[in-house]
PDB file of N, CA and C and ligand atoms in Angstrom:
ATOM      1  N   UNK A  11      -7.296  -8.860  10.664  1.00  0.00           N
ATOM      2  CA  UNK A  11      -6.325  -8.741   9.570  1.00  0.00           C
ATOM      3  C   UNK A  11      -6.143  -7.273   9.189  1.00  0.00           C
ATOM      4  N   UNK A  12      -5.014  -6.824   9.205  1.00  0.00           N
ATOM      5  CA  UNK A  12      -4.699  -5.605   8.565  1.00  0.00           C
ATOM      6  C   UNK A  12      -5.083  -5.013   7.361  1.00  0.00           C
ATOM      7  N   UNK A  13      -5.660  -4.177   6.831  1.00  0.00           N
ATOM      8  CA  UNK A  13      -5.672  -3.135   5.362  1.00  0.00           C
ATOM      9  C   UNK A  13      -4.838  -4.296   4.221  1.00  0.00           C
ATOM     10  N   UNK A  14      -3.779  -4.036   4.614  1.00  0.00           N
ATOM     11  CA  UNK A  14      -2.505  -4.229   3.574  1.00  0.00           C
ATOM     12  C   UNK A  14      -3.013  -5.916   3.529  1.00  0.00           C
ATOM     13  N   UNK A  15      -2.994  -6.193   4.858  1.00  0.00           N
ATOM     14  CA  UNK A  15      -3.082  -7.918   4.384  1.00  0.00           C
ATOM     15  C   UNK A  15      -4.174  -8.057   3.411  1.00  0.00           C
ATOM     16  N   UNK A  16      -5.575  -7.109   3.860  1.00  0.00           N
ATOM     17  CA  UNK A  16      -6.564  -7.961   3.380  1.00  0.00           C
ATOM     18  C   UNK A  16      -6.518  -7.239   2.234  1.00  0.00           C
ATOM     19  N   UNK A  17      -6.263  -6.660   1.457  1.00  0.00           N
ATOM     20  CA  UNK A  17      -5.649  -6.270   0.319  1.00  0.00           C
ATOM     21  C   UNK A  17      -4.763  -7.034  -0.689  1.00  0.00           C
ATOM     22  N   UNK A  18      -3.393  -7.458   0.093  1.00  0.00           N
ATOM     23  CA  UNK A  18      -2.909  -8.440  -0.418  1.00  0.00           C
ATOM     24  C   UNK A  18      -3.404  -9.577  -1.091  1.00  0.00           C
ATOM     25  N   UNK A  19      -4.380 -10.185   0.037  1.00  0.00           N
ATOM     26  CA  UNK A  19      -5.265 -11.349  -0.247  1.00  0.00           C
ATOM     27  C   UNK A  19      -6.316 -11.006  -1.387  1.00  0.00           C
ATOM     28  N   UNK A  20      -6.745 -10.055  -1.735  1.00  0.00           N
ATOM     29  CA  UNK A  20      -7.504  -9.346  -2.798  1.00  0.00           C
ATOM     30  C   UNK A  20      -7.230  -9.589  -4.233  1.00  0.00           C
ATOM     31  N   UNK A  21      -6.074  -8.907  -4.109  1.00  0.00           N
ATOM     32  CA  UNK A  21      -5.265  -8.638  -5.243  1.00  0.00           C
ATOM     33  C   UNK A  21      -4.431 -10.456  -5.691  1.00  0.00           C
ATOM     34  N   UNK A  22      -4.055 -10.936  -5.051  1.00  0.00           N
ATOM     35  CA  UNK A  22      -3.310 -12.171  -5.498  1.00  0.00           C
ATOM     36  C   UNK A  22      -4.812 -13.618  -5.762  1.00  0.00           C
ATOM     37  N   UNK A  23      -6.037 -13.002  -5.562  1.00  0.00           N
ATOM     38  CA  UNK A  23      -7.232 -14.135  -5.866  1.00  0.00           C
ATOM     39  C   UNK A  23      -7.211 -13.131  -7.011  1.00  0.00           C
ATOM     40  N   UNK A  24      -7.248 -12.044  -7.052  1.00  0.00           N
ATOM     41  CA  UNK A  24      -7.787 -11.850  -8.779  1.00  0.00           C
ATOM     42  C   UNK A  24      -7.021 -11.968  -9.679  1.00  0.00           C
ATOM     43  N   UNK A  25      -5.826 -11.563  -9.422  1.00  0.00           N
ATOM     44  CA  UNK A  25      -4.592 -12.644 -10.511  1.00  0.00           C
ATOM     45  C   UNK A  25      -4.560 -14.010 -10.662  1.00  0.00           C
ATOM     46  N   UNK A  26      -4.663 -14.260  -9.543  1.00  0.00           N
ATOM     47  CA  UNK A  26      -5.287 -16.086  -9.582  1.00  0.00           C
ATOM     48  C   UNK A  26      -6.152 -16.221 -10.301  1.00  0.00           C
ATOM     49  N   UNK A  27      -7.605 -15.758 -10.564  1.00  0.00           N
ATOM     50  CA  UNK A  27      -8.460 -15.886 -11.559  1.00  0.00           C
ATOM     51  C   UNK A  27      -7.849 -15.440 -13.277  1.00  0.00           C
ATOM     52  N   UNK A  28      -7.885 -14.403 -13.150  1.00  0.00           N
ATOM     53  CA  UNK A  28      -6.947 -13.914 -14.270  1.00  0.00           C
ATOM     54  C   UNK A  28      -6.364 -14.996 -15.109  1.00  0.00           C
ATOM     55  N   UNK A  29      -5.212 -15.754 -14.164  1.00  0.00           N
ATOM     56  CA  UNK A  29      -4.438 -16.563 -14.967  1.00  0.00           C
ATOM     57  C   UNK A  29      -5.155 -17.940 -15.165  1.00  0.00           C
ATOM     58  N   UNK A  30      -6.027 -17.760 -14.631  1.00  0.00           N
ATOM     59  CA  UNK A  30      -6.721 -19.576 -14.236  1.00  0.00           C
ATOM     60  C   UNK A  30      -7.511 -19.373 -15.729  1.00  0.00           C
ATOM     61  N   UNK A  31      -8.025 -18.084 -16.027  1.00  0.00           N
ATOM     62  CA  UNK A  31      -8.720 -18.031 -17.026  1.00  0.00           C
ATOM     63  C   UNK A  31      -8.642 -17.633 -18.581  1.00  0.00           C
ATOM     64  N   UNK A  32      -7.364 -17.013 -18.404  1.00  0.00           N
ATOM     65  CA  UNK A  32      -6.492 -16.612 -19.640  1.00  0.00           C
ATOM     66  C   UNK A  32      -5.581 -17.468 -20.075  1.00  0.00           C
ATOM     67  N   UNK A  33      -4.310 -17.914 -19.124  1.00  0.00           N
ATOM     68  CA  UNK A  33      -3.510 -18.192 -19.204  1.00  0.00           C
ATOM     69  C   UNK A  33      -4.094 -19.929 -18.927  1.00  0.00           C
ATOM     70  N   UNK A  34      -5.057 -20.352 -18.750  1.00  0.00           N
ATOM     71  CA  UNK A  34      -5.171 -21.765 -18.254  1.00  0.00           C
ATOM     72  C   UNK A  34      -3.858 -22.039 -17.406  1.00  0.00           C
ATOM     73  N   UNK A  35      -3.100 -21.151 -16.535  1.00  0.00           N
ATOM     74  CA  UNK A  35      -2.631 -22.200 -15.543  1.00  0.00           C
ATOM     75  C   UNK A  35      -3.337 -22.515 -14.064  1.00  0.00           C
ATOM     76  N   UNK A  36      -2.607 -23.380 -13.638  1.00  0.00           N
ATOM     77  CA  UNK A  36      -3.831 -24.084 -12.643  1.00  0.00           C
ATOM     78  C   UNK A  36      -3.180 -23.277 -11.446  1.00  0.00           C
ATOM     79  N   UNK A  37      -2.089 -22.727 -11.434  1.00  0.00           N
ATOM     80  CA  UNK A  37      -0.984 -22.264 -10.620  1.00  0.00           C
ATOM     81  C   UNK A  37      -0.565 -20.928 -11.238  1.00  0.00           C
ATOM     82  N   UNK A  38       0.059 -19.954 -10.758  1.00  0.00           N
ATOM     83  CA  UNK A  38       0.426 -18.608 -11.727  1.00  0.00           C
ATOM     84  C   UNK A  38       1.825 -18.822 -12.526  1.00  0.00           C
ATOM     85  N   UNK A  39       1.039 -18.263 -13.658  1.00  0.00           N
ATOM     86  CA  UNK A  39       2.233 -19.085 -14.368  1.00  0.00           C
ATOM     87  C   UNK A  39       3.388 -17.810 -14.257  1.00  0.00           C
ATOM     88  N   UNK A  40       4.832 -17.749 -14.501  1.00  0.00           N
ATOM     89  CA  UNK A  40       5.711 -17.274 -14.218  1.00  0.00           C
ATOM     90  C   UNK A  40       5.305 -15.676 -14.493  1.00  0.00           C
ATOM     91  N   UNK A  41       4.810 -14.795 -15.766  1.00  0.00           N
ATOM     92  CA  UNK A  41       4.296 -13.305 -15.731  1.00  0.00           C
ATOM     93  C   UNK A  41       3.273 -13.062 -14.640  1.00  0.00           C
ATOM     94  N   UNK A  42       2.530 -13.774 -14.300  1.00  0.00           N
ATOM     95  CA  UNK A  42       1.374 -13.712 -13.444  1.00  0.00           C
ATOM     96  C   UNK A  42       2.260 -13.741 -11.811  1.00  0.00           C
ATOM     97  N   UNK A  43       2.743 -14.310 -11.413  1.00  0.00           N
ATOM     98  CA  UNK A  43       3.175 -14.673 -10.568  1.00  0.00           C
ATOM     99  C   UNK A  43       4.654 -12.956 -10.141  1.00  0.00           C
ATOM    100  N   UNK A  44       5.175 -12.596 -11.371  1.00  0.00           N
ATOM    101  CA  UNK A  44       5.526 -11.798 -11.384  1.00  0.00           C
ATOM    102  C   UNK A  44       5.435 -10.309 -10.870  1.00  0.00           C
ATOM    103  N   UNK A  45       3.684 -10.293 -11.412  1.00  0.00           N
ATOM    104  CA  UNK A  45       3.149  -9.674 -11.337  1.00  0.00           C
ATOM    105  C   UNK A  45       2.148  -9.170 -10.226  1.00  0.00           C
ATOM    106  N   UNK A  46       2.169 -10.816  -9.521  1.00  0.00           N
ATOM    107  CA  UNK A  46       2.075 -10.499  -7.699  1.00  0.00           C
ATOM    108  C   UNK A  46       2.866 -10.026  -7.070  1.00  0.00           C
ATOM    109  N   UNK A  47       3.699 -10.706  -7.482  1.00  0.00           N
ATOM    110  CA  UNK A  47       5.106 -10.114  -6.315  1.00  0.00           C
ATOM    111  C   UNK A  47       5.212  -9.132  -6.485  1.00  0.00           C
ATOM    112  N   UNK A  48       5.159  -8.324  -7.444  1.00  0.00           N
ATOM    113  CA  UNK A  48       5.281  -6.623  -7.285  1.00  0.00           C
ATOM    114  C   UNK A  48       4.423  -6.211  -7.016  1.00  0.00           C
ATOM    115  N   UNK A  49       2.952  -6.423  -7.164  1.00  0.00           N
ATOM    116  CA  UNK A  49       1.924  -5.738  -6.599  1.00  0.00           C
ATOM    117  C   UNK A  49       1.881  -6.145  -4.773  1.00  0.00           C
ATOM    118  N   UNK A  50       2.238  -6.889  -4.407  1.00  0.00           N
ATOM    119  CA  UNK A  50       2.187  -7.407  -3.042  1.00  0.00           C
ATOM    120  C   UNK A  50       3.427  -6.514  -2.443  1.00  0.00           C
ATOM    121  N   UNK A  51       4.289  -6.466  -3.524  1.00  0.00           N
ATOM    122  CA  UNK A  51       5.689  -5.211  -2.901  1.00  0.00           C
ATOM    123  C   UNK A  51       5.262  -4.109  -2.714  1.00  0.00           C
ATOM    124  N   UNK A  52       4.372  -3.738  -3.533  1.00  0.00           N
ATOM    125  CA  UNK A  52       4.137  -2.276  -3.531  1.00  0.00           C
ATOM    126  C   UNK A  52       3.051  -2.009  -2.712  1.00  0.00           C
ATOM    127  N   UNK A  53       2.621  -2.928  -1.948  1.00  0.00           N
ATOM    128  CA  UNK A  53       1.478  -2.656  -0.801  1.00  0.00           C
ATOM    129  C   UNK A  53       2.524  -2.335   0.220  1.00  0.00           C
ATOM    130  N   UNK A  54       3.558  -3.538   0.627  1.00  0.00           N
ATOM    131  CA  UNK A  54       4.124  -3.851   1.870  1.00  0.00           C
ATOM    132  C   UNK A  54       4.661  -2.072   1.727  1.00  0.00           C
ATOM    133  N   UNK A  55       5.034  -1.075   0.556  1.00  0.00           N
ATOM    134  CA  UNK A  55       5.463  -0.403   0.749  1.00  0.00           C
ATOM    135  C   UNK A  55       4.972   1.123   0.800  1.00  0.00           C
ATOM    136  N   UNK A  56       3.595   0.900   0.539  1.00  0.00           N
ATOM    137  CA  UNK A  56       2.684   2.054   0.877  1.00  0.00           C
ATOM    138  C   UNK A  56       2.814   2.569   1.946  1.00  0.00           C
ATOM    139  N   UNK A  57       2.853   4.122   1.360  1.00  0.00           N
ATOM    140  CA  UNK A  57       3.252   4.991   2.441  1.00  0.00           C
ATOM    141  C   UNK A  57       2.287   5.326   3.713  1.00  0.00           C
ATOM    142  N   UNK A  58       0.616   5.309   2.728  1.00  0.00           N
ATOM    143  CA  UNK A  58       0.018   5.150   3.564  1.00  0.00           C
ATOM    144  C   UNK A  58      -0.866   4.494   4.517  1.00  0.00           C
ATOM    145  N   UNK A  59       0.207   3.402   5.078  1.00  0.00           N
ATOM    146  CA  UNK A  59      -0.152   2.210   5.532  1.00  0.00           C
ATOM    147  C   UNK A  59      -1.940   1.850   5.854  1.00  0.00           C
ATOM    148  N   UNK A  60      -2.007   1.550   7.116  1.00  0.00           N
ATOM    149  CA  UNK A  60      -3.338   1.049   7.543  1.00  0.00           C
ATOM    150  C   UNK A  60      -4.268   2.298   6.680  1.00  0.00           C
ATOM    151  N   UNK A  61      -4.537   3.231   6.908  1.00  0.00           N
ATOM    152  CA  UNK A  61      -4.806   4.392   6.380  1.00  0.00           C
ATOM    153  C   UNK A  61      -5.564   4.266   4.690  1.00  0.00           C
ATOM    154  N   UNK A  62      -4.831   3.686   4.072  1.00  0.00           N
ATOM    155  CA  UNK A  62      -4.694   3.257   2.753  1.00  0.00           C
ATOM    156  C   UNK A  62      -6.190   3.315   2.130  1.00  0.00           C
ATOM    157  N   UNK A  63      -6.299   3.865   1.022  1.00  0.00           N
ATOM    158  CA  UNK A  63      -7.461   3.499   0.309  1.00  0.00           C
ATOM    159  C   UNK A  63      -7.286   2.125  -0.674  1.00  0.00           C
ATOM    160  N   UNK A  64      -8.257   1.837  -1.330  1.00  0.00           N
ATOM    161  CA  UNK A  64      -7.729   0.753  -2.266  1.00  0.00           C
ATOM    162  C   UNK A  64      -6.988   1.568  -3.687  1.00  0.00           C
ATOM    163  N   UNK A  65      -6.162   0.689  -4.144  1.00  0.00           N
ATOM    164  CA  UNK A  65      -5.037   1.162  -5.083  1.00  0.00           C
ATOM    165  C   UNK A  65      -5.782   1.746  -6.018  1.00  0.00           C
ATOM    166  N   UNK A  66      -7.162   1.354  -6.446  1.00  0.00           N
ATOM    167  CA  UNK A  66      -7.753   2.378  -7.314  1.00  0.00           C
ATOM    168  C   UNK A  66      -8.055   3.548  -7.453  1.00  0.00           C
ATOM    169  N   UNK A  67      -8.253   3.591  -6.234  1.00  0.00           N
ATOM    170  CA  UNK A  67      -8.860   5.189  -6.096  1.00  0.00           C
ATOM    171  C   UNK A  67      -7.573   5.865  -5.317  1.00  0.00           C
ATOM    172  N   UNK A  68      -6.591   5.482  -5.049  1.00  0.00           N
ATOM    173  CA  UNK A  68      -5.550   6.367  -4.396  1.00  0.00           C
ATOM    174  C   UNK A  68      -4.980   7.179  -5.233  1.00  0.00           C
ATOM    175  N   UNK A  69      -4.551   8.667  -4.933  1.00  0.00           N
ATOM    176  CA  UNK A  69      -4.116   9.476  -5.289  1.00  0.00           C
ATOM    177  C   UNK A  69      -2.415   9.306  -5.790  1.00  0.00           C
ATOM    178  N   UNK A  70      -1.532   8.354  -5.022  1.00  0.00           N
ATOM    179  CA  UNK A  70      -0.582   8.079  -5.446  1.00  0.00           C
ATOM    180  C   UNK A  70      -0.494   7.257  -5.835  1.00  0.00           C
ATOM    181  N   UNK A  71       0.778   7.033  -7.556  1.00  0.00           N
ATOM    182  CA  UNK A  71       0.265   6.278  -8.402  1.00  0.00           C
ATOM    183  C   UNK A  71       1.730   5.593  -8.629  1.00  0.00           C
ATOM    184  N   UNK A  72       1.994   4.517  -7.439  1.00  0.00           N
ATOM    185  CA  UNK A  72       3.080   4.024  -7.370  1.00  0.00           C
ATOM    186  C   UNK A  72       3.453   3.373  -8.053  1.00  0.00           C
ATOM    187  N   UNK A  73       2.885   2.525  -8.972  1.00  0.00           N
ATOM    188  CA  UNK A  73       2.917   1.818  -9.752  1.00  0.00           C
ATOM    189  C   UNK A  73       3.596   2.137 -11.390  1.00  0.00           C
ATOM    190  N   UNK A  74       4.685   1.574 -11.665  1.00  0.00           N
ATOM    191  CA  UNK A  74       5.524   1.836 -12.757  1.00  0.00           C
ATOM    192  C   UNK A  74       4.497   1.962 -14.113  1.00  0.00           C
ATOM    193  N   UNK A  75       4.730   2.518 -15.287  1.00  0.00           N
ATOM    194  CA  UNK A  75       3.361   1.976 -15.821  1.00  0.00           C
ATOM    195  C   UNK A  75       3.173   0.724 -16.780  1.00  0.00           C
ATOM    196  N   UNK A  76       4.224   0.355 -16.669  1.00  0.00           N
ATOM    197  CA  UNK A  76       3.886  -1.357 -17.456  1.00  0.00           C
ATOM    198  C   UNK A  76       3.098  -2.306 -16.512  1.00  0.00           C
ATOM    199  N   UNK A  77       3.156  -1.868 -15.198  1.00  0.00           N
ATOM    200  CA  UNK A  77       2.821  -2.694 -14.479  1.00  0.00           C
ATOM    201  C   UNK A  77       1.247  -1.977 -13.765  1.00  0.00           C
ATOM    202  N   UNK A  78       1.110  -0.866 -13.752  1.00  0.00           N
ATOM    203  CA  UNK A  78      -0.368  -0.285 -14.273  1.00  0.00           C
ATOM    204  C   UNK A  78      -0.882  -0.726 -15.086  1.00  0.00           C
ATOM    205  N   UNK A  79      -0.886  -0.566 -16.228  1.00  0.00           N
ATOM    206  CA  UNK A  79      -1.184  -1.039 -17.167  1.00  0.00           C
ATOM    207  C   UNK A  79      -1.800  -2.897 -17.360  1.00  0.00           C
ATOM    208  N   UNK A  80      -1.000  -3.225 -16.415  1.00  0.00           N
ATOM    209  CA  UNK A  80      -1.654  -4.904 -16.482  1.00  0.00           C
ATOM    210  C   UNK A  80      -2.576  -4.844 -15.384  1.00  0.00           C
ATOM    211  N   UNK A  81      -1.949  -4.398 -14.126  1.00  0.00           N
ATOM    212  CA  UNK A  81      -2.728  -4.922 -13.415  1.00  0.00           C
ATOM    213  C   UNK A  81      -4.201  -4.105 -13.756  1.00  0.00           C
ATOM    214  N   UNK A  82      -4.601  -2.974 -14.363  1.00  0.00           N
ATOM    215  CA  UNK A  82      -5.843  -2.385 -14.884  1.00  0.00           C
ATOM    216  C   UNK A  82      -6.254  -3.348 -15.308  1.00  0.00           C
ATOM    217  N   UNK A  83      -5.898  -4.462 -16.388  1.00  0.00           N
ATOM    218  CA  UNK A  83      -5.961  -5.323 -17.131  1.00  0.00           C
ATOM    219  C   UNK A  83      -6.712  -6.489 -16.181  1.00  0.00           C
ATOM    220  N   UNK A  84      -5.930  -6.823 -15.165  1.00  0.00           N
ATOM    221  CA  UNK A  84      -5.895  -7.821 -14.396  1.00  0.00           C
ATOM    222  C   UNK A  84      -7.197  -7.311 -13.516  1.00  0.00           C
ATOM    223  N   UNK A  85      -7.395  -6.373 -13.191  1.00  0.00           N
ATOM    224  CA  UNK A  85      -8.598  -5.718 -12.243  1.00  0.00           C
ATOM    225  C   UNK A  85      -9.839  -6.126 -13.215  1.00  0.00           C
ATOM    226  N   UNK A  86      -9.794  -5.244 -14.346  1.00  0.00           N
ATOM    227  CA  UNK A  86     -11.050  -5.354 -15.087  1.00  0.00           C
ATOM    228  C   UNK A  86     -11.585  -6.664 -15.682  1.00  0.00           C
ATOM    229  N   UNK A  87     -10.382  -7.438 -15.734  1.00  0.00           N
ATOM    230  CA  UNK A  87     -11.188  -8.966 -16.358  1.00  0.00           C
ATOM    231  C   UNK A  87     -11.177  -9.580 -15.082  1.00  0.00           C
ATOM    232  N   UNK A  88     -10.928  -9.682 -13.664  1.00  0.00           N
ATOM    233  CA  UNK A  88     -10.913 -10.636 -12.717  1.00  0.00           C
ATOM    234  C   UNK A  88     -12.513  -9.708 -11.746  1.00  0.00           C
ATOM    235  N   UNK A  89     -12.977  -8.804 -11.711  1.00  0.00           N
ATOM    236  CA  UNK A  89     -13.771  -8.133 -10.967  1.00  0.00           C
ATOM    237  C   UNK A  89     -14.900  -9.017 -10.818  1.00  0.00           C
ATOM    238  N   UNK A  90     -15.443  -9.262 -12.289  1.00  0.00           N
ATOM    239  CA  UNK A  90     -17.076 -10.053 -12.339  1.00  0.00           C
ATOM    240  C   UNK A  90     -16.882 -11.301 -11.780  1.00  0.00           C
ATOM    241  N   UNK A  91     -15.888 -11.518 -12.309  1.00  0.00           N
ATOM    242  CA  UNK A  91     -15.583 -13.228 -11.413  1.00  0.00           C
ATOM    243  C   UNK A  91     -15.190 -13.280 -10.220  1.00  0.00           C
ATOM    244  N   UNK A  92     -14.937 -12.073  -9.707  1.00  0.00           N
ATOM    245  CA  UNK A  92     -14.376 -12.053  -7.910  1.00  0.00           C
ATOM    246  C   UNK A  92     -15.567 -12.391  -7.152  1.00  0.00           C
ATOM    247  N   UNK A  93     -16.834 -11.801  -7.864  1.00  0.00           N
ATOM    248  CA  UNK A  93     -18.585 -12.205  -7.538  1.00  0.00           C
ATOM    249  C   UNK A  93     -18.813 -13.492  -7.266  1.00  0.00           C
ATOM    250  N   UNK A  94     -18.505 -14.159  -8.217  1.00  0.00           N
ATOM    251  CA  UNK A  94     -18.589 -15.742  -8.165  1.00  0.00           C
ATOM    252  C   UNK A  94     -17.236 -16.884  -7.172  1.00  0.00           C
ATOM    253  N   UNK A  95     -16.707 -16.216  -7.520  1.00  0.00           N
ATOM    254  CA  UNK A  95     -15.457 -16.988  -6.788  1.00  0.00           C
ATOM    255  C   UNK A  95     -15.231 -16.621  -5.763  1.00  0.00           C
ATOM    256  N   UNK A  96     -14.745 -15.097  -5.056  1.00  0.00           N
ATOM    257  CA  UNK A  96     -14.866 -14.716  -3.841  1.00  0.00           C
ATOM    258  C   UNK A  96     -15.845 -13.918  -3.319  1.00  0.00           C
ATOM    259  N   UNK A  97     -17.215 -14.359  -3.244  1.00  0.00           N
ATOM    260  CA  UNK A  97     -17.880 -13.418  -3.068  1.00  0.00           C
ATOM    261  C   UNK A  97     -17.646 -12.223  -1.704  1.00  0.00           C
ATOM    262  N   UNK A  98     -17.402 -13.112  -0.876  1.00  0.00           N
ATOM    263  CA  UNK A  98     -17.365 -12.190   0.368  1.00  0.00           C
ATOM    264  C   UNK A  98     -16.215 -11.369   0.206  1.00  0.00           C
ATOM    265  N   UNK A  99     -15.018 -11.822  -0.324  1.00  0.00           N
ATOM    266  CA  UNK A  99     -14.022 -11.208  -0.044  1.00  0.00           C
ATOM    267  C   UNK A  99     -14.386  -9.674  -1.277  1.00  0.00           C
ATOM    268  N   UNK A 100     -15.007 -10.202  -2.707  1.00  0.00           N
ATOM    269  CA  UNK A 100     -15.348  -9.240  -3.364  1.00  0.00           C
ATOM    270  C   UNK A 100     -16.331  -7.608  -2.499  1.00  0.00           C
ATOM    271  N   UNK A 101     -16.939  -8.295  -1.795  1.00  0.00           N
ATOM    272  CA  UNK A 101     -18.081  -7.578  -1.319  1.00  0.00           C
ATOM    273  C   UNK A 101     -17.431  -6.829  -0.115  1.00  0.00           C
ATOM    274  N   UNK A 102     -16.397  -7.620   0.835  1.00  0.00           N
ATOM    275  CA  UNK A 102     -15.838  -6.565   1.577  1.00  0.00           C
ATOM    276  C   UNK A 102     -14.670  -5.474   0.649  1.00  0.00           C
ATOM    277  N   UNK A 103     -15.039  -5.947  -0.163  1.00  0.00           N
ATOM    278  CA  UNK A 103     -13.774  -5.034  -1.075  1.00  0.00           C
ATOM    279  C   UNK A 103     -14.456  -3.835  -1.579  1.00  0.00           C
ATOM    280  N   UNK A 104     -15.605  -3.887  -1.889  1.00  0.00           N
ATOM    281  CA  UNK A 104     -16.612  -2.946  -2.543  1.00  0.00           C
ATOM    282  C   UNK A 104     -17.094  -1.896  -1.938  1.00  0.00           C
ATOM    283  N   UNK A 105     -17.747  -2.741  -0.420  1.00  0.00           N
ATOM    284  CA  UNK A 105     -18.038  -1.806   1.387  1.00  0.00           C
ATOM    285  C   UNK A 105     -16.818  -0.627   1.556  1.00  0.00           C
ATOM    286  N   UNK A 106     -15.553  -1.347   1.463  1.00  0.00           N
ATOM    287  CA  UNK A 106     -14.283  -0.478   2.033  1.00  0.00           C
ATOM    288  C   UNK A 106     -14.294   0.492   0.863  1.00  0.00           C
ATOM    289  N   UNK A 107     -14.354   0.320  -0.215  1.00  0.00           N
ATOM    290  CA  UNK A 107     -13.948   0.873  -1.606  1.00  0.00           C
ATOM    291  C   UNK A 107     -14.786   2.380  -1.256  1.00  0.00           C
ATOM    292  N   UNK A 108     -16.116   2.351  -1.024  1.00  0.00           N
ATOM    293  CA  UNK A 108     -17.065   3.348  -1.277  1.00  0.00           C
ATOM    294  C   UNK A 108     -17.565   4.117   0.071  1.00  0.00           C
TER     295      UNK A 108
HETATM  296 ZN1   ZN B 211      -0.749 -16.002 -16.111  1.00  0.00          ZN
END
């Protein structure tokens, strides 16, 4: 699997948690869901493709800032639970990260 994919897949389980746990939907509810699709846009459109660090630590800060701003949101409350829920996928996320 590619950077970007397994990234993708990253980012749309921790919004999934996010909303499963805030928002009680069982499914993303329409802001959440929103809020993938642009973060999943803005991978497909990273400049620096395979290459790519994770969006945290990258130097370019593509991200509009309303939508910074959540997904920070969305990072920091979905992280501890990425432990429990995805562990592996958390843990290859952590390996690549550092
Ligand atoms: Zn939601």
């Amino acid at each position: 699997m590619s950077r970007i994919e397994q990234e993708k897949r990253v980012v749309t389980a921790m919004i999934g948690v996010y909303c499963r746990k805030k928002h009680k939907s069982r499914t993303l509810c329409p802001d959440c869901e929103a809020l993938n699709a642009y973060a999943r846009k803005r991978l497909s459109c990273c400049k620096y493709g395979e290459n790519k660090s994770f969006c945290s630590a990258c130097k370019t800060h593509c991200y509009a800032p309303q939508h910074k701003d959540k997904i920070k949101e969305v990072m920091r409350f979905s992280g501890p639970w990425m432990l429990l829920y995805h562990p592996i996928m958390a843990i290859k996320h952590l390996l690549t990260t550092h």
